[in-house]
XYZ file of N, CA and C in Angstrom:
255
model
N 38.201 180.920 177.995
C 38.921 181.047 176.695
C 39.247 182.733 176.563
N 40.210 182.915 176.249
C 39.754 184.253 175.643
C 40.492 184.120 174.277
N 38.605 184.226 173.875
C 39.014 184.270 172.131
C 39.819 185.564 171.608
N 39.972 186.787 172.055
C 40.698 187.834 171.729
C 42.431 187.494 171.540
N 42.584 186.977 172.810
C 44.428 186.427 172.444
C 44.108 185.184 171.245
N 43.276 183.732 171.017
C 43.264 183.746 170.097
C 42.922 183.770 168.549
N 42.712 185.304 168.301
C 42.727 185.811 167.353
C 43.417 187.308 167.125
N 44.189 187.337 167.898
C 45.235 188.019 167.992
C 46.304 188.361 167.065
N 46.896 188.906 166.075
C 47.857 189.394 164.894
C 49.198 189.845 165.839
N 50.494 188.868 166.361
C 51.891 189.497 166.417
C 52.207 189.243 165.382
N 53.759 190.185 165.271
C 54.575 190.386 164.707
C 55.534 190.088 164.891
N 55.753 189.226 164.707
C 57.290 188.266 165.227
C 58.787 189.498 164.820
N 59.600 188.855 166.100
C 60.955 190.285 166.365
C 61.570 189.230 165.041
N 62.286 189.394 164.838
C 63.711 189.020 163.754
C 64.248 187.814 164.658
N 65.057 188.023 165.415
C 64.664 186.084 166.611
C 63.696 185.523 166.277
N 62.533 185.826 166.298
C 61.051 184.678 166.165
C 60.573 184.034 165.173
N 61.886 184.766 163.830
C 61.171 185.009 162.075
C 62.737 184.021 162.101
N 63.482 183.583 162.807
C 64.798 182.891 162.319
C 64.242 181.879 162.560
N 63.677 181.516 163.806
C 62.532 180.086 164.505
C 61.871 179.454 164.018
N 61.161 180.842 163.317
C 60.029 180.700 162.343
C 60.429 179.655 160.649
N 61.591 180.832 160.286
C 62.257 180.200 159.181
C 63.069 178.297 158.909
N 63.304 178.568 160.396
C 64.213 177.188 160.885
C 62.737 175.656 160.506
N 61.330 176.399 160.993
C 60.720 175.061 161.468
C 60.019 174.810 159.778
N 60.862 175.831 159.071
C 59.284 176.344 157.690
C 60.093 175.085 157.030
N 61.806 175.537 157.179
C 62.321 173.971 156.767
C 62.422 172.855 156.340
N 62.504 172.421 157.800
C 62.299 171.246 158.495
C 61.042 170.289 158.329
N 60.034 170.929 158.110
C 58.696 170.690 158.179
C 58.692 170.510 156.606
N 58.886 171.264 155.563
C 59.651 171.275 154.127
C 59.494 169.915 153.857
N 60.807 169.570 154.531
C 61.584 168.341 153.731
C 60.905 167.296 154.289
N 60.422 167.679 155.934
C 59.537 166.376 157.087
C 58.190 166.111 155.338
N 57.537 167.385 154.976
C 56.473 166.590 154.447
C 56.926 166.403 152.674
N 58.041 166.995 151.878
C 58.507 165.786 150.712
C 59.087 164.582 151.064
N 59.459 164.754 152.085
C 59.651 163.166 152.397
C 58.698 162.334 152.601
N 57.762 162.623 153.036
C 56.689 161.549 153.536
C 55.881 161.587 152.032
N 55.678 162.223 150.907
C 55.432 162.592 149.425
C 56.191 161.475 148.889
N 57.180 161.537 148.520
C 58.419 160.759 148.251
C 58.697 159.046 148.915
N 57.998 159.177 150.289
C 58.085 157.866 150.811
C 57.412 157.289 151.017
N 55.528 157.497 150.260
C 54.876 156.797 151.129
C 53.658 157.324 149.332
N 52.872 156.074 149.078
C 52.366 156.379 147.701
C 50.875 157.015 148.644
N 50.314 157.778 147.067
C 49.545 159.049 146.932
C 48.246 158.558 147.079
N 47.609 159.558 148.285
C 46.033 159.052 148.847
C 45.919 159.862 149.690
N 44.664 159.349 150.300
C 43.531 159.867 151.473
C 45.355 160.110 152.943
N 45.717 158.935 152.992
C 46.855 158.742 154.284
C 47.706 159.843 154.456
N 48.838 159.462 153.051
C 49.535 160.500 152.708
C 49.081 162.532 152.284
N 47.861 162.403 151.650
C 47.319 163.707 152.260
C 47.049 164.275 153.333
N 46.728 163.075 154.159
C 46.958 163.960 155.960
C 47.792 163.667 156.751
N 48.864 163.343 156.016
C 50.436 163.227 157.083
C 50.760 164.786 156.776
N 50.550 165.134 155.225
C 50.743 166.540 154.785
C 50.412 167.042 155.431
N 49.321 167.138 156.040
C 48.269 167.859 156.433
C 48.719 168.425 157.950
N 49.186 167.318 158.211
C 49.512 167.101 160.075
C 50.733 167.731 160.191
N 51.299 167.398 159.032
C 53.071 168.420 159.297
C 52.871 169.942 159.075
N 52.216 169.952 158.294
C 51.374 171.322 158.153
C 50.592 172.667 159.403
N 50.024 171.763 160.285
C 49.053 171.632 161.238
C 50.477 171.905 162.218
N 51.253 171.035 162.520
C 52.132 170.824 163.739
C 53.072 171.888 163.490
N 53.341 172.498 162.114
C 54.106 173.814 161.617
C 52.871 175.489 162.253
N 51.967 174.922 162.190
C 50.719 176.048 162.518
C 51.031 176.447 163.800
N 51.116 175.323 164.553
C 50.940 175.190 166.331
C 52.355 175.921 166.312
N 53.593 175.121 166.077
C 54.563 175.589 166.467
C 55.499 177.174 166.999
N 54.642 177.901 165.226
C 54.584 178.732 165.105
C 53.876 179.943 165.968
N 53.206 178.961 166.359
C 51.709 180.792 167.249
C 52.740 179.938 168.718
N 53.308 178.782 169.413
C 53.242 178.829 170.308
C 54.890 179.961 170.578
N 55.413 180.277 169.595
C 57.084 180.633 169.872
C 56.271 182.349 169.258
N 55.593 182.362 168.529
C 54.279 183.911 169.032
C 53.767 184.429 170.471
N 52.820 183.414 170.735
C 52.609 183.659 172.299
C 53.389 183.240 173.424
N 54.428 182.856 172.879
C 54.902 182.192 174.179
C 56.279 183.559 174.485
N 56.483 184.753 173.465
C 57.418 185.746 173.641
C 55.880 186.629 174.307
N 53.932 187.068 174.254
C 53.188 187.900 174.720
C 52.787 186.923 176.081
N 53.548 185.630 176.588
C 52.845 185.293 177.601
C 51.366 184.925 177.610
N 50.652 184.673 176.781
C 49.288 184.097 176.393
C 48.702 182.616 176.390
N 49.908 181.939 175.989
C 49.963 180.579 175.914
C 48.279 179.991 176.735
N 47.343 179.165 176.158
C 46.527 178.833 176.371
C 47.100 176.846 175.597
N 46.429 176.403 177.079
C 46.402 174.379 176.016
C 45.349 174.649 175.264
N 45.764 173.799 174.589
C 44.858 173.119 172.827
C 44.302 171.820 172.440
N 43.577 171.279 173.012
C 43.609 169.596 172.677
C 42.567 169.240 171.658
N 43.312 168.173 170.816
C 42.772 167.389 169.561
C 42.256 166.394 169.943
N 41.537 165.586 169.783
C 41.412 164.124 170.249
C 41.120 164.040 168.910
N 42.234 162.504 168.411
C 41.978 162.087 167.167
C 41.207 160.702 167.403
N 40.167 160.469 166.517
C 39.670 159.085 166.552
C 39.712 157.988 164.807
N 40.740 157.284 164.992
C 40.387 156.089 163.756
C 39.273 155.230 163.479
N 38.173 156.122 162.673
C 37.051 155.410 162.559
C 37.477 154.592 161.290
N 37.987 153.705 161.041
C 38.748 152.688 160.396
C 38.571 151.168 160.976
N 38.980 151.446 161.807
C 40.027 150.824 163.046
C 38.851 149.250 163.175
N 38.566 148.244 162.906
C 37.566 147.688 163.397
C 37.425 147.056 165.061
N 38.753 147.338 165.592
C 38.152 147.121 167.016
C 38.854 145.561 167.230
N 38.808 144.828 168.484
C 38.944 143.680 168.516
C 38.293 143.093 169.256
C-alpha cells in the first residue's frame, strides 16, 4: 500500500473539473431526492452520507486515473440490526 499516493494532492485539469462538477450536480440531485422521498432519521442520513462517499470516491478515481496510481479499496458493510433467519 503506497501511503504517499493515498494522501497526495492532485490538481484537476479543466476536463477533470468538468467531470467532477457534473458528478457533484447529480449527487446533489440524488441527495435531495433521498431527503424528499424518505422520512428523516438515521437511515436517511446514512443514505445521503453514502452519496457523499460515492462522490468523493468518484472524484478520487478521476484524479488517480490520470496519475495511473489507482489502488483497489474495499469496504465491508454489516447489517447489525438484521435479526437473521
